PDB file of C-alpha atoms in Angstrom:
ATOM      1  CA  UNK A 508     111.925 -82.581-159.224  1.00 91.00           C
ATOM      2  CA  UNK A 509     110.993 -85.598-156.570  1.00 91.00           C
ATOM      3  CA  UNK A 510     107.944 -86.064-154.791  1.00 89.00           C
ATOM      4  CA  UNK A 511     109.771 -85.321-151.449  1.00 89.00           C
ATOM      5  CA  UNK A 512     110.085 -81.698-153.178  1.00 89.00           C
ATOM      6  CA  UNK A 513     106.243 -80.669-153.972  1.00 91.00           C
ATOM      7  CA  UNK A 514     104.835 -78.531-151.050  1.00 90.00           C
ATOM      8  CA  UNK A 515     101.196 -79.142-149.664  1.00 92.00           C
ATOM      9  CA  UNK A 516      98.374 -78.447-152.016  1.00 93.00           C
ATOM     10  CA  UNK A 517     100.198 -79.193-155.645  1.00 94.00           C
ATOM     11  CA  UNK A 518      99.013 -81.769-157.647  1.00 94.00           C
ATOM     12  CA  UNK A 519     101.855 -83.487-160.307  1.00 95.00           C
ATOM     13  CA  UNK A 520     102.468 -86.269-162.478  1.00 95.00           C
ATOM     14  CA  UNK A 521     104.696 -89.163-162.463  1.00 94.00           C
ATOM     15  CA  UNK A 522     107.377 -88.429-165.135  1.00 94.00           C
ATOM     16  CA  UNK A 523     109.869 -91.660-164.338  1.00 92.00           C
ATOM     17  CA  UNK A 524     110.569 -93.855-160.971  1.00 93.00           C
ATOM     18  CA  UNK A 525     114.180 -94.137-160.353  1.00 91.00           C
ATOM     19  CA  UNK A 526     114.099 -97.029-157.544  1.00 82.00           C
ATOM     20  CA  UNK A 527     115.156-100.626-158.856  1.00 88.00           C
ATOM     21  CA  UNK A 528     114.235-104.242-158.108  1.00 90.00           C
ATOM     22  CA  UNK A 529     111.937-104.415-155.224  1.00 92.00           C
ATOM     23  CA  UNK A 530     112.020-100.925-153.833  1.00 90.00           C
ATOM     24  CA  UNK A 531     110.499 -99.910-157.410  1.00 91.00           C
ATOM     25  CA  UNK A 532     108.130-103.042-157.245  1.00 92.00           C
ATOM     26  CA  UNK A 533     106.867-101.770-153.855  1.00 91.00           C
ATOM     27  CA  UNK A 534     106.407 -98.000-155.394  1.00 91.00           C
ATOM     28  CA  UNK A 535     104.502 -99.280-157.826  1.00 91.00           C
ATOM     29  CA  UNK A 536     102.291-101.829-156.119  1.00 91.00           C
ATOM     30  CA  UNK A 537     100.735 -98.347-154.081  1.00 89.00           C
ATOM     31  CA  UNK A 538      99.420 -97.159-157.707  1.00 90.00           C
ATOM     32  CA  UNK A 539     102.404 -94.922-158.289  1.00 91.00           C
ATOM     33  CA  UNK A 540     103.521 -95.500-161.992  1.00 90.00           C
ATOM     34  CA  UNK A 541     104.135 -93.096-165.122  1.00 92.00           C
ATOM     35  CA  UNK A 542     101.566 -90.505-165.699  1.00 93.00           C
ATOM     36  CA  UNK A 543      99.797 -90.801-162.522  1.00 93.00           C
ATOM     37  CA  UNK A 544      98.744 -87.560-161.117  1.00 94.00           C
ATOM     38  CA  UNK A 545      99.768 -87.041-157.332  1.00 95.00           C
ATOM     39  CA  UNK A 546      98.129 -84.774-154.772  1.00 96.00           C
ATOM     40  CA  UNK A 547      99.980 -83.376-151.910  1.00 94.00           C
ATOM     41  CA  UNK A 548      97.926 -83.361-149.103  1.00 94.00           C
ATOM     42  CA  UNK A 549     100.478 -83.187-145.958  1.00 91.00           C
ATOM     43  CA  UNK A 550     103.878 -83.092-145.433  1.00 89.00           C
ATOM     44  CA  UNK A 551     104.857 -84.203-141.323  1.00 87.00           C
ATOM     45  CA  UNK A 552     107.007 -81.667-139.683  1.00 84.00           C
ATOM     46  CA  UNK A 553     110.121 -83.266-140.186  1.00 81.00           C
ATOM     47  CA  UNK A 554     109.028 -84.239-143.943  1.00 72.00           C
ATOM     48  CA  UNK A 555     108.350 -88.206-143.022  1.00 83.00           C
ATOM     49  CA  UNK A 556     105.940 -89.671-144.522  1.00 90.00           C
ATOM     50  CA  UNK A 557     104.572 -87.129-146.905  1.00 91.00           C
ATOM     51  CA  UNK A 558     100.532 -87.377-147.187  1.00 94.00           C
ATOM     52  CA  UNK A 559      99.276 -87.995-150.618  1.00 94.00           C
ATOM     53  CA  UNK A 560      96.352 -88.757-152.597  1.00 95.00           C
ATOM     54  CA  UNK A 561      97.041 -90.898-155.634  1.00 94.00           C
ATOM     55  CA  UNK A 562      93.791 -92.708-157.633  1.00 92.00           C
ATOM     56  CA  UNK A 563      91.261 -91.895-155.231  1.00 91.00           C
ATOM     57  CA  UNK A 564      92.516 -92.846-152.035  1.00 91.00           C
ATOM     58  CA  UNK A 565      95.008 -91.628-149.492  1.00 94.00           C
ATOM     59  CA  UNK A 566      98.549 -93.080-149.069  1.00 92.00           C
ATOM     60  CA  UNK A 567     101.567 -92.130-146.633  1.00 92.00           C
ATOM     61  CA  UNK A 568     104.693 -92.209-148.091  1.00 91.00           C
ATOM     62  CA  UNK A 569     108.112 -92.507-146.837  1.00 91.00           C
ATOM     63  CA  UNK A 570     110.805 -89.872-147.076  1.00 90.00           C
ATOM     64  CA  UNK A 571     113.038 -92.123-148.833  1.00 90.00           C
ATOM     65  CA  UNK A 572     110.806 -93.592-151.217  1.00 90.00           C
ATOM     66  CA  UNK A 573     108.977 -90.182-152.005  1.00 91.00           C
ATOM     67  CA  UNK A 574     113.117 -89.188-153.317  1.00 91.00           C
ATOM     68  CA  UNK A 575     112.998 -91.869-155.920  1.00 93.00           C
ATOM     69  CA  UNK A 576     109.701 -90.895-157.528  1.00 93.00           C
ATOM     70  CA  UNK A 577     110.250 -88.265-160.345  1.00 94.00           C
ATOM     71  CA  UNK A 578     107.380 -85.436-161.130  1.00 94.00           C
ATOM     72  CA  UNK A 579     106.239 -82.484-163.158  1.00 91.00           C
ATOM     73  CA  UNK A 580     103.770 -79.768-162.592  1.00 87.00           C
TER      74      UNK A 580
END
């Protein structure tokens, strides 16, 4: 399952990011790496960006790069 898959109100964890080179780089630079638990806070209408909390603070994250994060419940 990908981020751009969990519906509002789930928390999950980082299992594995699947980008390469600088698109993972980026990913990770926003505090998203393995094991980090993800709250879903909003998802826009059309699904871009999705809303999320991730260490304390809130993020907005792109369709695209929400895809190339893998999670678990």
């Amino acid at each position: 399952m990908t981020l751009r898959e969990v519906k509002t109100g789930q928390t999950v964890t980082v299992e594995k990011l699947l980008g390469e080179g600088a698109v993972k780089r980026r990913i990770m630079d926003m505090g998203i790496t393995k094991g980090t638990e993800i709250y879903v806070r909003k998802v826009a209408p059309l699904g871009d960006p999705v809303e999320v909390t991730v260490r304390g603070y809130e993020l907005s994250v792109r369709k695209a790069d929400a895809e190339l994060v893998q999670v678990r419940q």
